């Protein structure tokens, strides 16, 4: 007695390039999702100037913030820009307030005419 051959189930019914596209797409999507997996740390960037000797080193910035009760995770300086990293947004806000108050006290306030003169404008008042 002869038996009929059973039809075999096709396991790979898509071509290889379609599987390759699927794998590459999954890898790209996984890489684009990585920043949301690791999260962000709140930070503040301060541009350091050579004329300002009050906040020119990370040690001085850290001592100012520590004196006001604000703790930083790290302070890095690259190309005259200091980046302060904090554990949470509350510390970031406190540091911004401390640095803002300190900066207003230590930075001289210039009038509009002083700023224009520094930029090379000559102001002449003409009277008839």
mmCIF file with all atom_site columns, C-alpha atoms in Angstrom:
data_model
loop_
_atom_site.group_PDB
_atom_site.id
_atom_site.type_symbol
_atom_site.label_atom_id
_atom_site.label_alt_id
_atom_site.label_comp_id
_atom_site.label_asym_id
_atom_site.label_entity_id
_atom_site.label_seq_id
_atom_site.pdbx_PDB_ins_code
_atom_site.Cartn_x
_atom_site.Cartn_y
_atom_site.Cartn_z
_atom_site.occupancy
_atom_site.B_iso_or_equiv
_atom_site.pdbx_formal_charge
_atom_site.auth_seq_id
_atom_site.auth_comp_id
_atom_site.auth_asym_id
_atom_site.auth_atom_id
_atom_site.pdbx_PDB_model_num
ATOM 1   C CA . UNK A 1 1   ? 0.000  0.000   0.000  1.00 0.00 ? 1   UNK A CA 1
ATOM 2   C CA . UNK A 1 2   ? 1.347  3.330   -1.008 1.00 0.00 ? 2   UNK A CA 1
ATOM 3   C CA . UNK A 1 3   ? 0.967  6.350   1.192  1.00 0.00 ? 3   UNK A CA 1
ATOM 4   C CA . UNK A 1 4   ? 0.728  9.824   -0.141 1.00 0.00 ? 4   UNK A CA 1
ATOM 5   C CA . UNK A 1 5   ? 3.475  12.207  0.774  1.00 0.00 ? 5   UNK A CA 1
ATOM 6   C CA . UNK A 1 6   ? 2.387  14.680  3.363  1.00 0.00 ? 6   UNK A CA 1
ATOM 7   C CA . UNK A 1 7   ? 2.917  18.296  2.289  1.00 0.00 ? 7   UNK A CA 1
ATOM 8   C CA . UNK A 1 8   ? 5.730  19.803  4.313  1.00 0.00 ? 8   UNK A CA 1
ATOM 9   C CA . UNK A 1 9   ? 5.134  23.004  6.192  1.00 0.00 ? 9   UNK A CA 1
ATOM 10  C CA . UNK A 1 10  ? 7.181  25.839  4.804  1.00 0.00 ? 10  UNK A CA 1
ATOM 11  C CA . UNK A 1 11  ? 9.189  27.284  7.660  1.00 0.00 ? 11  UNK A CA 1
ATOM 12  C CA . UNK A 1 12  ? 10.981 30.024  5.783  1.00 0.00 ? 12  UNK A CA 1
ATOM 13  C CA . UNK A 1 13  ? 8.319  31.536  3.607  1.00 0.00 ? 13  UNK A CA 1
ATOM 14  C CA . UNK A 1 14  ? 10.018 34.972  3.406  1.00 0.00 ? 14  UNK A CA 1
ATOM 15  C CA . UNK A 1 15  ? 13.183 35.607  1.495  1.00 0.00 ? 15  UNK A CA 1
ATOM 16  C CA . UNK A 1 16  ? 16.465 36.243  3.298  1.00 0.00 ? 16  UNK A CA 1
ATOM 17  C CA . UNK A 1 17  ? 16.666 39.954  2.487  1.00 0.00 ? 17  UNK A CA 1
ATOM 18  C CA . UNK A 1 18  ? 13.323 40.571  4.207  1.00 0.00 ? 18  UNK A CA 1
ATOM 19  C CA . UNK A 1 19  ? 14.620 38.999  7.409  1.00 0.00 ? 19  UNK A CA 1
ATOM 20  C CA . UNK A 1 20  ? 17.769 41.105  7.102  1.00 0.00 ? 20  UNK A CA 1
ATOM 21  C CA . UNK A 1 21  ? 15.708 44.296  6.766  1.00 0.00 ? 21  UNK A CA 1
ATOM 22  C CA . UNK A 1 22  ? 13.688 43.273  9.832  1.00 0.00 ? 22  UNK A CA 1
ATOM 23  C CA . UNK A 1 23  ? 16.802 42.673  11.951 1.00 0.00 ? 23  UNK A CA 1
ATOM 24  C CA . UNK A 1 24  ? 18.471 45.935  10.854 1.00 0.00 ? 24  UNK A CA 1
ATOM 25  C CA . UNK A 1 25  ? 15.271 47.859  11.607 1.00 0.00 ? 25  UNK A CA 1
ATOM 26  C CA . UNK A 1 26  ? 15.054 46.348  15.096 1.00 0.00 ? 26  UNK A CA 1
ATOM 27  C CA . UNK A 1 27  ? 18.686 47.265  15.789 1.00 0.00 ? 27  UNK A CA 1
ATOM 28  C CA . UNK A 1 28  ? 18.181 50.865  14.654 1.00 0.00 ? 28  UNK A CA 1
ATOM 29  C CA . UNK A 1 29  ? 15.028 51.219  16.754 1.00 0.00 ? 29  UNK A CA 1
ATOM 30  C CA . UNK A 1 30  ? 16.790 49.772  19.801 1.00 0.00 ? 30  UNK A CA 1
ATOM 31  C CA . UNK A 1 31  ? 19.669 52.244  19.394 1.00 0.00 ? 31  UNK A CA 1
ATOM 32  C CA . UNK A 1 32  ? 17.296 55.185  19.029 1.00 0.00 ? 32  UNK A CA 1
ATOM 33  C CA . UNK A 1 33  ? 15.484 54.145  22.220 1.00 0.00 ? 33  UNK A CA 1
ATOM 34  C CA . UNK A 1 34  ? 18.649 53.974  24.341 1.00 0.00 ? 34  UNK A CA 1
ATOM 35  C CA . UNK A 1 35  ? 18.605 57.608  25.550 1.00 0.00 ? 35  UNK A CA 1
ATOM 36  C CA . UNK A 1 36  ? 15.185 57.117  27.108 1.00 0.00 ? 36  UNK A CA 1
ATOM 37  C CA . UNK A 1 37  ? 16.381 53.950  28.842 1.00 0.00 ? 37  UNK A CA 1
ATOM 38  C CA . UNK A 1 38  ? 19.257 55.707  30.556 1.00 0.00 ? 38  UNK A CA 1
ATOM 39  C CA . UNK A 1 39  ? 17.568 59.038  31.235 1.00 0.00 ? 39  UNK A CA 1
ATOM 40  C CA . UNK A 1 40  ? 19.090 62.461  31.634 1.00 0.00 ? 40  UNK A CA 1
ATOM 41  C CA . UNK A 1 41  ? 20.822 64.294  34.416 1.00 0.00 ? 41  UNK A CA 1
ATOM 42  C CA . UNK A 1 42  ? 19.939 67.935  35.049 1.00 0.00 ? 42  UNK A CA 1
ATOM 43  C CA . UNK A 1 43  ? 22.842 70.254  34.248 1.00 0.00 ? 43  UNK A CA 1
ATOM 44  C CA . UNK A 1 44  ? 23.829 73.923  33.982 1.00 0.00 ? 44  UNK A CA 1
ATOM 45  C CA . UNK A 1 45  ? 26.439 75.339  31.622 1.00 0.00 ? 45  UNK A CA 1
ATOM 46  C CA . UNK A 1 46  ? 28.374 78.470  32.549 1.00 0.00 ? 46  UNK A CA 1
ATOM 47  C CA . UNK A 1 47  ? 30.566 80.313  30.079 1.00 0.00 ? 47  UNK A CA 1
ATOM 48  C CA . UNK A 1 48  ? 33.764 81.292  31.836 1.00 0.00 ? 48  UNK A CA 1
ATOM 49  C CA . UNK A 1 49  ? 35.501 84.485  30.815 1.00 0.00 ? 49  UNK A CA 1
ATOM 50  C CA . UNK A 1 50  ? 39.133 85.339  31.338 1.00 0.00 ? 50  UNK A CA 1
ATOM 51  C CA . UNK A 1 51  ? 38.239 88.717  32.847 1.00 0.00 ? 51  UNK A CA 1
ATOM 52  C CA . UNK A 1 52  ? 36.028 87.127  35.498 1.00 0.00 ? 52  UNK A CA 1
ATOM 53  C CA . UNK A 1 53  ? 38.344 85.739  38.164 1.00 0.00 ? 53  UNK A CA 1
ATOM 54  C CA . UNK A 1 54  ? 35.499 84.989  40.601 1.00 0.00 ? 54  UNK A CA 1
ATOM 55  C CA . UNK A 1 55  ? 34.267 81.828  38.837 1.00 0.00 ? 55  UNK A CA 1
ATOM 56  C CA . UNK A 1 56  ? 37.211 80.750  36.705 1.00 0.00 ? 56  UNK A CA 1
ATOM 57  C CA . UNK A 1 57  ? 37.889 77.291  38.190 1.00 0.00 ? 57  UNK A CA 1
ATOM 58  C CA . UNK A 1 58  ? 35.697 74.315  39.101 1.00 0.00 ? 58  UNK A CA 1
ATOM 59  C CA . UNK A 1 59  ? 36.983 74.541  42.683 1.00 0.00 ? 59  UNK A CA 1
ATOM 60  C CA . UNK A 1 60  ? 35.638 78.083  43.108 1.00 0.00 ? 60  UNK A CA 1
ATOM 61  C CA . UNK A 1 61  ? 32.270 77.150  41.590 1.00 0.00 ? 61  UNK A CA 1
ATOM 62  C CA . UNK A 1 62  ? 32.023 74.081  43.822 1.00 0.00 ? 62  UNK A CA 1
ATOM 63  C CA . UNK A 1 63  ? 32.975 76.023  46.960 1.00 0.00 ? 63  UNK A CA 1
ATOM 64  C CA . UNK A 1 64  ? 30.360 78.694  46.171 1.00 0.00 ? 64  UNK A CA 1
ATOM 65  C CA . UNK A 1 65  ? 27.617 76.103  45.687 1.00 0.00 ? 65  UNK A CA 1
ATOM 66  C CA . UNK A 1 66  ? 28.670 73.964  48.661 1.00 0.00 ? 66  UNK A CA 1
ATOM 67  C CA . UNK A 1 67  ? 28.684 77.059  50.865 1.00 0.00 ? 67  UNK A CA 1
ATOM 68  C CA . UNK A 1 68  ? 25.037 77.619  49.913 1.00 0.00 ? 68  UNK A CA 1
ATOM 69  C CA . UNK A 1 69  ? 24.092 73.962  50.523 1.00 0.00 ? 69  UNK A CA 1
ATOM 70  C CA . UNK A 1 70  ? 23.905 72.825  46.886 1.00 0.00 ? 70  UNK A CA 1
ATOM 71  C CA . UNK A 1 71  ? 25.685 69.579  46.001 1.00 0.00 ? 71  UNK A CA 1
ATOM 72  C CA . UNK A 1 72  ? 26.924 68.826  42.477 1.00 0.00 ? 72  UNK A CA 1
ATOM 73  C CA . UNK A 1 73  ? 27.523 65.404  40.967 1.00 0.00 ? 73  UNK A CA 1
ATOM 74  C CA . UNK A 1 74  ? 30.334 66.588  38.712 1.00 0.00 ? 74  UNK A CA 1
ATOM 75  C CA . UNK A 1 75  ? 31.878 69.740  37.298 1.00 0.00 ? 75  UNK A CA 1
ATOM 76  C CA . UNK A 1 76  ? 33.772 69.616  34.007 1.00 0.00 ? 76  UNK A CA 1
ATOM 77  C CA . UNK A 1 77  ? 35.415 72.454  32.104 1.00 0.00 ? 77  UNK A CA 1
ATOM 78  C CA . UNK A 1 78  ? 36.043 72.353  28.355 1.00 0.00 ? 78  UNK A CA 1
ATOM 79  C CA . UNK A 1 79  ? 36.777 75.328  26.072 1.00 0.00 ? 79  UNK A CA 1
ATOM 80  C CA . UNK A 1 80  ? 35.968 77.911  28.771 1.00 0.00 ? 80  UNK A CA 1
ATOM 81  C CA . UNK A 1 81  ? 32.548 76.334  29.443 1.00 0.00 ? 81  UNK A CA 1
ATOM 82  C CA . UNK A 1 82  ? 31.839 74.753  32.828 1.00 0.00 ? 82  UNK A CA 1
ATOM 83  C CA . UNK A 1 83  ? 29.183 72.059  32.945 1.00 0.00 ? 83  UNK A CA 1
ATOM 84  C CA . UNK A 1 84  ? 27.636 71.382  36.348 1.00 0.00 ? 84  UNK A CA 1
ATOM 85  C CA . UNK A 1 85  ? 25.706 68.110  36.700 1.00 0.00 ? 85  UNK A CA 1
ATOM 86  C CA . UNK A 1 86  ? 23.191 67.515  39.516 1.00 0.00 ? 86  UNK A CA 1
ATOM 87  C CA . UNK A 1 87  ? 21.273 64.534  40.880 1.00 0.00 ? 87  UNK A CA 1
ATOM 88  C CA . UNK A 1 88  ? 17.818 66.089  40.560 1.00 0.00 ? 88  UNK A CA 1
ATOM 89  C CA . UNK A 1 89  ? 16.031 69.145  39.216 1.00 0.00 ? 89  UNK A CA 1
ATOM 90  C CA . UNK A 1 90  ? 15.556 70.691  42.668 1.00 0.00 ? 90  UNK A CA 1
ATOM 91  C CA . UNK A 1 91  ? 19.337 70.979  43.105 1.00 0.00 ? 91  UNK A CA 1
ATOM 92  C CA . UNK A 1 92  ? 19.623 72.381  39.583 1.00 0.00 ? 92  UNK A CA 1
ATOM 93  C CA . UNK A 1 93  ? 17.053 75.074  40.394 1.00 0.00 ? 93  UNK A CA 1
ATOM 94  C CA . UNK A 1 94  ? 18.782 75.906  43.697 1.00 0.00 ? 94  UNK A CA 1
ATOM 95  C CA . UNK A 1 95  ? 22.144 76.190  41.927 1.00 0.00 ? 95  UNK A CA 1
ATOM 96  C CA . UNK A 1 96  ? 20.646 78.409  39.235 1.00 0.00 ? 96  UNK A CA 1
ATOM 97  C CA . UNK A 1 97  ? 19.218 80.686  41.924 1.00 0.00 ? 97  UNK A CA 1
ATOM 98  C CA . UNK A 1 98  ? 22.517 80.802  43.851 1.00 0.00 ? 98  UNK A CA 1
ATOM 99  C CA . UNK A 1 99  ? 24.565 81.491  40.726 1.00 0.00 ? 99  UNK A CA 1
ATOM 100 C CA . UNK A 1 100 ? 22.047 84.064  39.489 1.00 0.00 ? 100 UNK A CA 1
ATOM 101 C CA . UNK A 1 101 ? 22.085 86.021  42.769 1.00 0.00 ? 101 UNK A CA 1
ATOM 102 C CA . UNK A 1 102 ? 25.849 85.810  42.979 1.00 0.00 ? 102 UNK A CA 1
ATOM 103 C CA . UNK A 1 103 ? 26.306 86.869  39.365 1.00 0.00 ? 103 UNK A CA 1
ATOM 104 C CA . UNK A 1 104 ? 24.064 89.921  39.817 1.00 0.00 ? 104 UNK A CA 1
ATOM 105 C CA . UNK A 1 105 ? 26.073 90.996  42.883 1.00 0.00 ? 105 UNK A CA 1
ATOM 106 C CA . UNK A 1 106 ? 29.481 90.553  41.255 1.00 0.00 ? 106 UNK A CA 1
ATOM 107 C CA . UNK A 1 107 ? 28.728 91.758  37.723 1.00 0.00 ? 107 UNK A CA 1
ATOM 108 C CA . UNK A 1 108 ? 28.637 95.516  37.262 1.00 0.00 ? 108 UNK A CA 1
ATOM 109 C CA . UNK A 1 109 ? 25.444 96.788  35.721 1.00 0.00 ? 109 UNK A CA 1
ATOM 110 C CA . UNK A 1 110 ? 26.043 98.634  32.472 1.00 0.00 ? 110 UNK A CA 1
ATOM 111 C CA . UNK A 1 111 ? 23.714 101.191 31.032 1.00 0.00 ? 111 UNK A CA 1
ATOM 112 C CA . UNK A 1 112 ? 22.714 101.110 27.399 1.00 0.00 ? 112 UNK A CA 1
ATOM 113 C CA . UNK A 1 113 ? 25.080 103.935 26.534 1.00 0.00 ? 113 UNK A CA 1
ATOM 114 C CA . UNK A 1 114 ? 28.010 102.112 28.199 1.00 0.00 ? 114 UNK A CA 1
ATOM 115 C CA . UNK A 1 115 ? 27.224 98.954  26.239 1.00 0.00 ? 115 UNK A CA 1
ATOM 116 C CA . UNK A 1 116 ? 27.019 100.898 22.969 1.00 0.00 ? 116 UNK A CA 1
ATOM 117 C CA . UNK A 1 117 ? 30.332 102.650 23.655 1.00 0.00 ? 117 UNK A CA 1
ATOM 118 C CA . UNK A 1 118 ? 32.010 99.297  24.367 1.00 0.00 ? 118 UNK A CA 1
ATOM 119 C CA . UNK A 1 119 ? 30.757 98.017  21.012 1.00 0.00 ? 119 UNK A CA 1
ATOM 120 C CA . UNK A 1 120 ? 32.309 100.952 19.169 1.00 0.00 ? 120 UNK A CA 1
ATOM 121 C CA . UNK A 1 121 ? 29.387 103.340 18.812 1.00 0.00 ? 121 UNK A CA 1
ATOM 122 C CA . UNK A 1 122 ? 29.941 107.034 19.405 1.00 0.00 ? 122 UNK A CA 1
ATOM 123 C CA . UNK A 1 123 ? 26.975 108.850 20.845 1.00 0.00 ? 123 UNK A CA 1
ATOM 124 C CA . UNK A 1 124 ? 26.736 112.518 20.018 1.00 0.00 ? 124 UNK A CA 1
ATOM 125 C CA . UNK A 1 125 ? 23.903 114.705 21.093 1.00 0.00 ? 125 UNK A CA 1
ATOM 126 C CA . UNK A 1 126 ? 23.107 117.465 18.673 1.00 0.00 ? 126 UNK A CA 1
ATOM 127 C CA . UNK A 1 127 ? 21.296 120.514 19.868 1.00 0.00 ? 127 UNK A CA 1
ATOM 128 C CA . UNK A 1 128 ? 19.847 123.140 17.582 1.00 0.00 ? 128 UNK A CA 1
#
